[in-house]
Backbone as a chain_set.jsonl record, in Angstrom:
{"seq": "MKLFRSARNISSVPLLRPLRIYLSAQYRYPENLRCLASRTSDNNSETDLEAARKWFYTFKRSSLPVKIAKTTFSRASGPGGQKTNKTSSKATTVWPLDLLIPYIPSALHADLKKSRYFVSSSQSLSIQCDSHRSQSFNEAETHKRLYHEINEIYHSVVPGTTSPEQRKRVEKLKKADNYARIQKKKQHSAKKSSRKCISTCNM", "coords": {"N": [[0.848, -1.208, 0.0], [0.612, 2.133, -0.899], [1.595, 4.886, 0.874], [1.985, 7.577, 0.295], [1.609, 9.192, -2.763], [2.845, 11.238, -4.015], [5.035, 14.056, -3.467], [3.393, 16.138, -2.867], [1.25, 15.172, -1.419], [2.324, 14.825, 1.055], [2.144, 17.178, 2.388], [-0.178, 17.175, 3.81], [0.356, 15.975, 6.161], [1.315, 17.093, 9.176], [3.708, 16.632, 10.663], [5.491, 15.829, 8.752], [5.793, 17.958, 7.139], [8.072, 19.795, 7.223], [9.969, 18.139, 5.99], [8.893, 17.898, 3.442], [9.161, 20.533, 2.537], [11.933, 20.76, 2.52], [12.669, 18.807, 0.593], [11.378, 19.867, -1.609], [12.787, 22.241, -1.987], [15.27, 21.216, -2.68], [14.774, 19.933, -5.148], [13.882, 22.032, -6.608], [16.068, 23.609, -6.912], [18.462, 22.401, -8.564], [21.212, 22.718, -8.445], [21.874, 22.55, -5.81], [21.859, 19.842, -5.244], [23.942, 19.027, -6.871], [26.117, 20.327, -5.697], [26.125, 19.07, -3.228], [26.719, 16.454, -3.975], [29.254, 16.852, -5.025], [30.682, 17.71, -2.763], [30.525, 15.392, -1.263], [31.934, 13.492, -2.803], [34.427, 14.605, -2.836], [35.323, 14.528, -0.291], [37.699, 14.606, 2.3], [39.701, 12.573, 4.46], [39.746, 12.843, 8.045], [42.291, 12.622, 8.982], [43.861, 13.418, 6.794], [43.033, 16.082, 6.614], [43.904, 17.105, 9.049], [46.64, 16.798, 8.728], [47.014, 18.627, 6.682], [46.421, 21.003, 8.013], [48.537, 21.174, 9.849], [50.641, 21.408, 8.048], [50.017, 23.855, 6.806], [50.448, 25.63, 8.848], [53.139, 26.196, 8.863], [53.542, 27.007, 6.312], [54.911, 28.949, 3.721], [56.018, 31.347, 1.23], [58.567, 30.538, 0.433], [58.379, 27.858, 0.788], [57.795, 26.58, -1.499], [59.853, 25.349, -3.804], [61.921, 27.194, -6.009], [63.212, 25.959, -8.07], [61.585, 24.01, -9.206], [59.987, 25.257, -10.963], [59.494, 26.773, -14.204], [60.353, 29.599, -15.985], [59.483, 31.754, -18.622], [60.012, 34.503, -20.901], [58.312, 37.145, -22.592], [57.14, 39.609, -24.983], [55.39, 42.269, -23.518], [51.949, 43.262, -23.643], [49.696, 45.999, -24.392], [49.22, 49.177, -22.575], [52.0, 51.044, -21.176], [54.278, 52.178, -21.939], [57.194, 52.765, -24.037], [59.388, 51.101, -23.383], [58.21, 48.888, -22.135], [56.7, 47.764, -24.207], [58.627, 47.098, -26.081], [60.503, 45.423, -24.99], [61.153, 42.119, -23.699], [59.421, 41.605, -21.209], [57.272, 40.39, -20.031], [56.328, 37.798, -17.883], [56.002, 34.282, -17.798], [55.287, 31.689, -15.835], [55.646, 28.263, -15.21], [54.476, 25.467, -13.448], [54.949, 22.148, -13.289], [52.563, 19.727, -12.428], [53.218, 17.25, -11.288], [55.645, 17.76, -10.12], [55.031, 19.678, -8.313], [53.087, 18.75, -6.455], [54.357, 17.104, -4.451], [55.052, 18.918, -2.516], [52.753, 19.831, -1.493], [49.968, 19.215, 0.632], [48.009, 16.174, 0.541], [45.262, 16.585, 0.74], [44.708, 18.818, -0.746], [45.26, 18.265, -3.358], [43.348, 17.462, -5.36], [41.9, 19.811, -5.787], [43.77, 21.488, -6.886], [43.701, 20.96, -9.556], [41.41, 22.205, -10.213], [41.976, 24.787, -10.249], [42.144, 28.145, -11.521], [44.439, 28.561, -12.884], [45.224, 26.172, -13.875], [46.392, 24.038, -16.436], [45.187, 21.75, -18.481], [46.18, 20.315, -20.682], [48.939, 20.226, -20.376], [49.124, 19.411, -17.831], [49.748, 21.159, -15.661], [50.392, 24.143, -13.668], [50.029, 27.371, -14.782], [51.137, 30.638, -14.734], [50.867, 34.037, -15.548], [52.422, 37.284, -15.809], [52.571, 40.738, -16.403], [52.786, 43.109, -15.14], [54.845, 44.757, -14.338], [57.783, 46.581, -15.449], [60.084, 45.273, -15.241], [61.748, 42.164, -15.704], [62.465, 40.435, -13.589], [60.831, 41.341, -11.499], [58.291, 40.756, -12.498], [58.489, 37.988, -12.711], [58.81, 37.29, -10.015], [56.328, 38.079, -9.137], [54.636, 36.169, -10.282], [55.252, 33.92, -8.774], [54.368, 34.797, -6.329], [51.637, 34.976, -6.82], [50.986, 32.297, -7.165], [51.428, 31.371, -4.587], [49.394, 32.742, -3.182], [47.192, 31.622, -4.451], [47.305, 28.928, -3.658], [46.906, 29.318, -0.97], [44.228, 30.192, -1.007], [42.987, 27.892, -2.003], [43.515, 26.114, 0.075], [41.999, 27.264, 2.206], [39.457, 26.961, 1.174], [39.106, 24.258, 1.114], [39.902, 23.025, 3.543], [38.294, 22.845, 6.551], [37.989, 25.201, 9.234], [39.319, 24.922, 12.561], [37.813, 24.832, 15.767], [38.635, 26.763, 18.495], [39.296, 26.115, 22.037], [38.426, 28.331, 23.541], [36.585, 29.527, 21.828], [34.678, 27.496, 21.69], [33.757, 27.481, 24.34], [32.596, 29.999, 24.417], [30.531, 29.713, 22.565], [29.003, 27.749, 23.857], [28.254, 29.198, 26.103], [26.664, 31.182, 24.948], [24.619, 29.578, 23.96], [23.502, 28.593, 26.334], [22.595, 30.988, 27.457], [20.707, 31.733, 25.553], [18.915, 29.608, 25.779], [18.071, 29.97, 28.412], [16.779, 32.448, 28.21], [14.703, 31.723, 26.516], [13.269, 29.916, 28.123], [12.472, 31.621, 30.194], [10.793, 33.314, 28.791], [8.74, 31.571, 28.119], [7.776, 31.011, 30.663], [6.826, 33.526, 31.423], [4.807, 33.844, 29.553], [3.137, 31.757, 30.318], [2.463, 32.622, 32.874], [0.964, 34.898, 32.273], [-1.233, 33.758, 31.004], [-2.305, 32.344, 33.139], [-2.988, 34.413, 34.876], [-4.968, 35.676, 33.403], [-6.925, 33.708, 33.37], [-7.524, 33.659, 36.056], [-8.584, 36.226, 36.485], [-10.79, 36.061, 34.822], [-12.244, 34.08, 36.134], [-12.727, 35.25, 38.614], [-14.432, 37.313, 37.924], [-16.744, 36.089, 37.367]], "CA": [[0.0, 0.0, 0.0], [1.408, 3.356, -0.978], [1.093, 5.898, 1.799], [1.994, 8.867, -0.39], [1.924, 9.032, -4.174], [3.659, 12.373, -4.455], [5.486, 14.935, -2.382], [2.303, 17.061, -2.564], [0.402, 14.565, -0.404], [2.996, 14.889, 2.349], [1.778, 18.431, 3.043], [-1.316, 16.959, 4.695], [0.854, 15.421, 7.42], [2.068, 18.2, 9.791], [5.053, 16.263, 11.103], [6.357, 15.634, 7.595], [5.809, 19.181, 6.345], [9.447, 20.289, 7.027], [10.649, 17.284, 5.024], [8.389, 18.268, 2.117], [9.769, 21.818, 2.175], [13.351, 20.504, 2.215], [12.764, 18.118, -0.692], [10.947, 20.813, -2.634], [13.897, 23.169, -2.235], [16.348, 20.505, -3.357], [14.428, 19.687, -6.541], [13.691, 23.315, -7.282], [17.398, 24.134, -7.191], [19.308, 21.231, -8.802], [22.61, 22.958, -8.111], [22.07, 22.102, -4.431], [22.195, 18.431, -5.299], [25.271, 18.893, -7.469], [27.099, 20.739, -4.693], [26.182, 18.037, -2.207], [27.438, 15.32, -4.548], [30.659, 17.234, -5.142], [31.292, 17.7, -1.435], [30.617, 14.012, -0.81], [32.98, 12.792, -3.54], [35.723, 15.224, -2.581], [35.597, 14.521, 1.138], [38.99, 14.106, 2.743], [39.654, 11.997, 5.795], [40.15, 13.772, 9.097], [43.756, 12.529, 9.061], [44.385, 14.271, 5.722], [42.755, 17.479, 6.956], [44.781, 17.488, 10.156], [47.98, 16.929, 8.145], [47.004, 19.888, 5.936], [46.476, 22.102, 8.993], [49.913, 21.241, 10.362], [51.469, 21.91, 6.944], [49.713, 25.264, 6.566], [50.973, 26.414, 9.968], [54.51, 26.612, 8.523], [53.603, 27.276, 4.874], [55.275, 30.298, 3.275], [56.381, 31.359, -0.196], [59.802, 29.776, 0.228], [58.091, 26.426, 0.908], [57.705, 26.068, -2.867], [61.169, 25.569, -4.415], [61.956, 27.891, -7.298], [63.799, 25.068, -9.078], [60.589, 23.162, -9.873], [59.245, 26.104, -11.905], [60.212, 27.258, -15.382], [59.828, 30.906, -16.395], [59.879, 32.293, -19.925], [59.661, 35.924, -21.03], [57.843, 37.567, -23.912], [56.768, 41.022, -25.017], [54.137, 42.623, -22.852], [51.0, 43.974, -24.5], [48.931, 47.04, -23.718], [49.939, 50.396, -22.189], [53.141, 50.858, -20.28], [55.425, 52.911, -22.447], [58.013, 52.168, -25.095], [60.233, 50.03, -22.862], [57.368, 47.72, -21.883], [56.263, 47.167, -25.46], [59.749, 46.691, -26.931], [61.341, 44.436, -24.311], [60.455, 40.904, -23.266], [59.307, 41.707, -19.75], [56.158, 39.57, -19.549], [56.796, 36.516, -17.345], [55.081, 33.146, -17.74], [55.919, 30.65, -15.022], [54.909, 26.996, -15.268], [54.803, 24.465, -12.433], [54.377, 20.826, -13.577], [51.839, 19.259, -11.249], [53.905, 16.123, -10.646], [56.753, 18.295, -9.325], [54.487, 20.571, -7.291], [52.28, 18.093, -5.419], [55.086, 16.607, -3.278], [55.18, 19.994, -1.528], [51.39, 20.22, -1.123], [49.272, 18.093, 1.282], [47.115, 15.425, -0.344], [43.896, 17.117, 0.816], [44.574, 19.923, -1.703], [45.656, 17.84, -4.698], [42.225, 17.463, -6.313], [41.491, 21.188, -6.093], [44.788, 22.133, -7.722], [43.248, 20.789, -10.937], [40.264, 23.087, -10.418], [42.487, 26.151, -10.203], [42.032, 28.946, -12.751], [45.741, 28.53, -13.544], [45.536, 24.81, -14.309], [46.372, 23.766, -17.878], [44.999, 20.3, -18.547], [46.998, 19.711, -21.739], [50.302, 20.006, -19.881], [49.03, 19.002, -16.42], [50.601, 22.096, -14.925], [49.84, 25.449, -13.337], [50.73, 28.39, -15.559], [50.757, 31.978, -14.283], [51.514, 35.11, -16.307], [52.407, 38.62, -15.213], [53.259, 41.805, -17.133], [52.455, 44.319, -14.381], [56.039, 45.577, -14.141], [58.692, 46.696, -16.592], [61.241, 44.424, -14.95], [61.534, 40.724, -15.803], [62.572, 39.81, -12.266], [59.645, 41.707, -10.724], [57.164, 39.989, -13.025], [58.695, 36.586, -12.332], [58.513, 37.197, -8.581], [54.878, 38.227, -8.972], [53.988, 34.888, -10.611], [55.43, 33.047, -7.603], [53.486, 35.341, -5.287], [50.26, 34.617, -7.171], [50.814, 30.876, -6.869], [51.334, 31.271, -3.128], [48.047, 33.176, -2.792], [46.233, 30.656, -4.987], [47.329, 27.755, -2.777], [46.252, 29.769, 0.263], [42.783, 30.194, -1.247], [42.566, 26.494, -2.113], [43.547, 25.555, 1.431], [40.873, 27.765, 2.998], [38.204, 26.46, 0.613], [39.043, 22.805, 1.292], [40.102, 22.602, 4.936], [37.48, 23.617, 7.503], [38.731, 25.706, 10.38], [39.104, 24.254, 13.836], [37.288, 25.71, 16.808], [39.49, 26.806, 19.683], [38.563, 25.9, 23.293], [37.784, 29.583, 23.939], [35.413, 29.711, 20.971], [33.675, 26.514, 22.099], [33.173, 27.963, 25.596], [31.736, 31.153, 24.097], [29.331, 29.183, 21.916], [28.206, 27.102, 24.901], [27.7, 30.263, 26.943], [25.578, 31.804, 24.184], [23.526, 28.61, 23.906], [22.856, 28.581, 27.647], [21.878, 32.256, 27.611], [19.544, 31.676, 24.672], [17.987, 28.649, 26.37], [17.519, 30.602, 29.612], [15.837, 33.479, 27.751], [13.535, 31.03, 25.965], [12.504, 29.376, 29.252], [11.854, 32.753, 30.888], [9.701, 33.8, 27.95], [7.647, 30.613, 28.264], [7.222, 31.201, 32.005], [6.052, 34.769, 31.401], [3.597, 33.579, 28.772], [2.296, 30.901, 31.153], [1.955, 33.458, 33.969], [-0.07, 35.76, 31.699], [-2.421, 32.931, 30.787], [-2.868, 32.027, 34.457], [-3.613, 35.628, 35.419], [-6.201, 35.906, 32.646], [-7.911, 32.743, 33.852], [-7.906, 34.086, 37.404], [-9.45, 37.405, 36.329], [-12.047, 35.597, 34.239], [-12.956, 33.322, 37.174], [-13.144, 36.197, 39.662], [-15.509, 38.159, 37.414], [-17.959, 35.286, 37.186]], "C": [[0.873, 1.244, 0.0], [0.79, 4.417, -0.085], [0.98, 7.255, 1.127], [2.386, 8.643, -1.837], [2.777, 10.157, -4.706], [4.038, 13.195, -3.258], [4.373, 15.881, -1.962], [1.415, 16.509, -1.452], [1.001, 14.67, 0.989], [2.56, 16.125, 3.114], [0.608, 18.266, 4.0], [-0.91, 16.39, 6.042], [1.742, 16.455, 8.079], [3.496, 17.85, 10.136], [6.02, 16.135, 9.941], [6.468, 16.884, 6.742], [7.214, 19.754, 6.168], [10.222, 19.474, 6.007], [10.212, 17.634, 3.614], [9.031, 19.558, 1.626], [11.215, 21.619, 1.764], [13.502, 19.862, 0.842], [12.382, 19.041, -1.832], [12.07, 21.756, -3.0], [15.003, 22.487, -3.008], [16.041, 20.305, -4.835], [14.2, 20.969, -7.318], [15.027, 23.904, -7.683], [18.363, 22.97, -7.363], [20.758, 21.446, -8.423], [22.914, 22.547, -6.681], [22.498, 20.643, -4.394], [23.585, 18.22, -5.859], [26.35, 19.244, -6.463], [27.264, 19.678, -3.634], [26.958, 16.837, -2.709], [28.917, 15.609, -4.639], [31.351, 17.168, -3.8], [31.488, 16.27, -0.953], [31.768, 13.297, -1.479], [34.36, 13.332, -3.224], [36.095, 15.229, -1.103], [36.966, 13.938, 1.425], [38.83, 13.52, 4.132], [40.13, 13.029, 6.805], [41.666, 13.771, 9.262], [44.408, 13.433, 8.028], [44.198, 15.751, 6.053], [43.666, 17.966, 8.079], [46.213, 17.668, 9.667], [48.094, 18.243, 7.376], [47.096, 21.082, 6.884], [47.892, 22.28, 9.536], [50.849, 21.815, 9.302], [51.265, 23.41, 6.775], [50.296, 26.163, 7.649], [52.372, 26.944, 9.661], [54.655, 26.991, 7.051], [53.929, 28.739, 4.593], [55.741, 30.206, 1.831], [57.614, 30.524, -0.479], [59.587, 28.268, 0.365], [58.003, 25.766, -0.466], [59.023, 26.355, -3.579], [61.079, 26.227, -5.788], [62.398, 26.942, -8.408], [62.767, 24.202, -9.808], [59.778, 23.949, -10.903], [60.131, 26.507, -13.082], [59.547, 28.546, -15.86], [60.376, 31.307, -17.753], [59.375, 33.73, -20.015], [59.264, 36.245, -22.465], [57.454, 39.035, -23.839], [55.421, 41.247, -24.346], [53.247, 43.376, -23.822], [50.283, 45.041, -23.698], [49.788, 48.221, -23.332], [51.098, 50.1, -21.256], [54.379, 51.553, -20.79], [56.237, 52.111, -23.44], [58.821, 50.984, -24.591], [59.426, 48.742, -22.673], [57.027, 46.999, -23.174], [57.402, 46.637, -26.323], [60.661, 45.656, -26.288], [60.501, 43.251, -23.863], [60.381, 40.877, -21.747], [58.171, 40.864, -19.17], [56.662, 38.196, -19.12], [55.67, 35.486, -17.355], [55.791, 32.022, -17.007], [55.026, 29.42, -14.979], [55.423, 26.054, -14.182], [54.164, 23.136, -12.833], [53.754, 20.249, -12.304], [52.571, 18.128, -10.529], [55.105, 16.572, -9.816], [56.251, 19.153, -8.168], [53.818, 19.825, -6.14], [53.081, 17.481, -4.265], [55.223, 17.65, -2.167], [53.819, 20.481, -1.016], [50.701, 19.03, -0.462], [48.225, 17.466, 0.37], [45.685, 15.956, -0.344], [43.639, 18.201, -0.226], [44.801, 19.489, -3.145], [44.523, 17.948, -5.719], [41.849, 18.877, -6.731], [42.55, 21.979, -6.848], [44.369, 22.057, -9.186], [42.008, 21.628, -11.244], [40.684, 24.555, -10.43], [42.33, 26.844, -11.552], [43.324, 28.923, -13.546], [46.083, 27.148, -14.106], [45.385, 24.666, -15.819], [46.326, 22.256, -18.048], [45.911, 19.628, -19.572], [48.416, 19.402, -21.282], [50.332, 19.55, -18.426], [49.951, 19.858, -15.551], [49.805, 23.338, -14.536], [50.678, 26.492, -14.05], [50.211, 29.77, -15.17], [51.562, 33.027, -15.045], [51.447, 36.428, -15.547], [53.187, 39.591, -16.096], [52.984, 43.153, -16.458], [53.626, 45.282, -14.265], [56.877, 45.644, -15.418], [59.904, 45.785, -16.44], [60.873, 42.942, -15.057], [61.501, 40.071, -14.426], [61.353, 40.118, -11.398], [58.429, 40.895, -11.176], [57.278, 38.507, -12.666], [58.352, 36.375, -10.856], [57.008, 37.274, -8.327], [54.145, 36.926, -9.301], [54.101, 33.915, -9.441], [54.515, 33.498, -6.46], [52.034, 34.946, -5.551], [49.992, 33.137, -6.918], [50.63, 30.666, -5.371], [49.927, 31.647, -2.655], [46.973, 32.203, -3.284], [46.157, 29.415, -4.095], [46.69, 28.092, -1.435], [44.731, 29.702, 0.122], [42.242, 28.769, -1.326], [42.502, 25.857, -0.731], [42.307, 25.972, 2.218], [39.524, 27.281, 2.463], [38.007, 24.972, 0.874], [39.045, 22.394, 2.759], [39.251, 23.456, 5.873], [38.301, 24.043, 8.7], [38.411, 24.926, 11.64], [38.64, 25.275, 14.87], [38.17, 25.63, 18.047], [38.656, 26.552, 20.935], [37.817, 27.146, 23.753], [36.51, 29.825, 23.133], [34.295, 28.749, 21.363], [32.969, 26.951, 23.383], [32.202, 29.11, 25.338], [30.431, 30.692, 23.46], [28.411, 28.534, 22.943], [27.526, 28.136, 25.794], [26.517, 30.933, 26.255], [24.364, 30.884, 24.104], [22.749, 28.595, 25.219], [22.031, 29.844, 27.865], [20.605, 32.266, 26.776], [18.476, 30.747, 25.244], [17.293, 29.242, 27.597], [16.462, 31.644, 29.23], [14.558, 32.846, 27.22], [12.639, 30.49, 27.084], [11.776, 30.492, 29.997], [10.66, 33.298, 30.111], [8.485, 32.887, 28.069], [6.966, 30.772, 29.622], [6.35, 32.452, 32.065], [4.729, 34.577, 30.666], [2.611, 32.747, 29.586], [1.666, 31.703, 32.292], [0.833, 34.369, 33.483], [-1.369, 34.988, 31.506], [-3.114, 32.624, 32.109], [-3.596, 33.228, 35.045], [-4.916, 35.939, 34.703], [-7.311, 34.974, 33.117], [-8.449, 33.16, 35.21], [-8.886, 35.259, 37.349], [-10.817, 36.996, 35.808], [-12.895, 34.876, 35.278], [-13.515, 34.248, 38.247], [-14.332, 37.044, 39.231], [-16.823, 37.405, 37.267], [-18.84, 35.342, 38.44]], "O": [[1.776, 1.374, 0.826], [-0.368, 4.801, -0.253], [0.02, 7.994, 1.347], [3.385, 7.98, -2.115], [3.377, 10.02, -5.772], [3.46, 13.067, -2.179], [4.383, 16.382, -0.838], [0.888, 17.268, -0.639], [0.283, 14.613, 1.987], [2.595, 16.138, 4.344], [0.405, 19.091, 4.891], [-1.724, 16.324, 6.963], [2.847, 16.689, 7.59], [4.403, 18.657, 9.936], [7.226, 16.309, 10.11], [7.162, 16.878, 5.725], [7.546, 20.174, 5.059], [11.028, 20.015, 5.25], [11.029, 17.67, 2.694], [9.4, 19.674, 0.458], [11.683, 22.216, 0.795], [14.326, 20.282, 0.03], [12.992, 19.003, -2.901], [12.29, 22.045, -4.176], [15.614, 23.091, -3.89], [16.915, 20.479, -5.684], [14.313, 20.99, -8.544], [15.118, 24.619, -8.68], [19.024, 22.581, -6.401], [21.469, 20.49, -8.112], [24.057, 22.231, -6.352], [23.376, 20.255, -3.623], [24.327, 17.353, -5.397], [27.371, 18.562, -6.371], [28.375, 19.4, -3.184], [27.761, 16.26, -1.976], [29.746, 14.74, -4.369], [32.46, 16.646, -3.687], [32.491, 15.96, -0.31], [32.511, 12.57, -0.819], [35.353, 12.612, -3.328], [37.074, 15.863, -0.709], [37.348, 12.909, 0.867], [37.942, 13.913, 4.888], [40.836, 13.975, 6.454], [42.258, 14.785, 9.633], [45.379, 14.13, 8.324], [45.084, 16.569, 5.808], [44.141, 19.102, 8.057], [46.923, 18.566, 10.119], [49.136, 18.897, 7.407], [47.776, 22.063, 6.584], [48.38, 23.403, 9.665], [51.738, 22.608, 9.611], [52.233, 24.155, 6.617], [50.602, 27.328, 7.394], [52.752, 28.013, 10.139], [55.762, 27.267, 6.588], [53.309, 29.647, 5.148], [55.847, 29.113, 1.274], [57.698, 29.872, -1.52], [60.497, 27.485, 0.094], [58.12, 24.547, -0.585], [59.285, 27.506, -3.928], [60.252, 25.849, -6.619], [61.999, 27.108, -9.56], [63.037, 23.713, -10.904], [58.973, 23.37, -11.633], [61.355, 26.572, -12.965], [58.341, 28.583, -16.108], [61.577, 31.214, -18.005], [58.446, 34.127, -19.312], [59.809, 35.69, -23.419], [57.441, 39.631, -22.762], [54.454, 40.52, -24.576], [53.739, 44.052, -24.725], [50.264, 44.996, -22.468], [50.958, 48.284, -23.707], [51.162, 49.042, -20.63], [55.424, 51.521, -20.139], [55.991, 50.924, -23.654], [58.936, 49.972, -25.282], [59.89, 47.651, -23.003], [57.059, 45.769, -23.235], [57.171, 45.813, -27.207], [61.505, 45.07, -26.967], [59.291, 43.368, -23.673], [61.177, 40.211, -21.084], [58.113, 40.647, -17.96], [57.338, 37.509, -19.886], [54.537, 35.779, -16.973], [56.776, 31.471, -17.498], [53.821, 29.513, -14.745], [56.628, 25.865, -14.016], [52.945, 22.998, -12.729], [54.361, 20.288, -11.234], [52.548, 18.056, -9.3], [55.538, 15.857, -8.912], [56.948, 19.336, -7.17], [53.96, 20.215, -4.981], [52.531, 17.344, -3.172], [55.48, 17.304, -1.014], [53.74, 21.413, -0.217], [50.839, 17.913, -0.959], [47.63, 18.144, -0.468], [44.968, 15.793, -1.332], [42.487, 18.48, -0.557], [44.557, 20.269, -4.066], [44.722, 18.467, -6.817], [41.517, 19.118, -7.892], [42.25, 23.04, -7.397], [44.644, 22.969, -9.966], [41.604, 21.745, -12.401], [39.855, 25.449, -10.601], [42.379, 26.198, -12.599], [43.327, 29.225, -14.739], [47.122, 26.979, -14.744], [44.396, 25.105, -16.406], [47.311, 21.564, -17.79], [46.364, 18.503, -19.359], [49.026, 18.435, -21.74], [51.398, 19.329, -17.852], [50.803, 19.354, -14.819], [48.691, 23.553, -15.013], [51.904, 26.494, -13.935], [49.014, 30.045, -15.26], [52.782, 32.919, -15.171], [50.539, 36.657, -14.748], [54.319, 39.311, -16.491], [52.954, 44.196, -17.113], [53.429, 46.488, -14.111], [56.69, 44.853, -16.342], [60.652, 45.559, -17.392], [59.827, 42.515, -14.568], [60.625, 39.258, -14.132], [60.891, 39.258, -10.647], [57.645, 40.413, -10.358], [56.28, 37.856, -12.356], [57.688, 35.403, -10.496], [56.483, 36.623, -7.423], [53.138, 36.612, -8.667], [53.161, 33.176, -9.148], [53.966, 32.677, -5.725], [51.293, 34.62, -4.623], [48.894, 32.766, -6.503], [49.784, 29.882, -4.942], [49.34, 30.952, -1.825], [45.965, 31.989, -2.61], [45.068, 28.914, -3.813], [46.016, 27.256, -0.833], [44.035, 29.217, 1.014], [41.176, 28.469, -0.786], [41.549, 25.146, -0.408], [41.641, 25.133, 2.826], [38.554, 27.201, 3.216], [36.88, 24.478, 0.859], [38.282, 21.519, 3.167], [39.468, 24.663, 5.977], [39.205, 23.327, 9.131], [37.338, 24.335, 11.756], [39.04, 26.439, 14.834], [38.417, 24.546, 18.576], [37.441, 26.747, 20.913], [36.714, 27.05, 24.29], [35.493, 30.265, 23.669], [33.12, 29.119, 21.373], [31.752, 26.818, 23.51], [31.136, 29.191, 25.948], [29.359, 31.211, 23.773], [27.197, 28.735, 22.915], [26.372, 27.971, 26.189], [25.499, 31.218, 26.885], [23.223, 31.341, 24.17], [21.518, 28.584, 25.231], [20.918, 29.79, 28.387], [19.559, 32.74, 27.221], [17.285, 31.054, 25.201], [16.095, 29.048, 27.802], [15.394, 31.715, 29.839], [13.463, 33.363, 27.442], [11.414, 30.588, 27.012], [10.617, 30.34, 30.383], [9.65, 33.691, 30.694], [7.347, 33.355, 28.116], [5.743, 30.681, 29.728], [5.279, 32.448, 32.673], [3.683, 35.07, 31.088], [1.405, 32.991, 29.554], [0.502, 31.504, 32.637], [-0.142, 34.589, 34.202], [-2.456, 35.486, 31.801], [-4.342, 32.64, 32.199], [-4.669, 33.095, 35.634], [-5.868, 36.414, 35.324], [-8.468, 35.373, 33.248], [-9.641, 33.043, 35.493], [-9.884, 35.284, 38.07], [-11.852, 37.487, 36.258], [-14.116, 35.034, 35.308], [-14.632, 34.057, 38.727], [-15.145, 37.449, 40.061], [-17.879, 38.006, 37.069], [-19.906, 34.726, 38.473]]}, "num_chains": 1, "name": "protein.A"}
């Protein structure tokens, strides 16, 4: 026997109404389901996440060896004066993924391939810069951009940990909220009792 033939019938059951609303929202916005599937497939173990946190604590620009990257220079385009347009000051730095990942925790590996700098044909990260007139400045800027990109990937993948102080504060706020809720219920109950008393006395 089928209890419900469609999600619409669930609305007649008060206890199941929140479930109907949730399912309705999920099917109305398919991207919610896609995001959930993505998060599920990309889940890292707690061991991997903890290893990433320890790594990030000491992570700095020098953590990525310059020797694993290859930089080439070409003519910059756009405004910048005669020197910029006539000299090869634009820097393009490439990091082969197989040389880069040994220096990156495994929890971040999958998202490196989702980076805006990832080039699938060469399986590498390629970053360009022509902001400066100097080759060395532009090359340094590409390394800086990689550092910031890895920082962003880390923060998007690894959830933050809650400090003991933060946990205590959250618990304190919960207790205060619970106390306020109980007091409100008591006040409401007292009002109802007083109304009944007044009604009885007037009879």
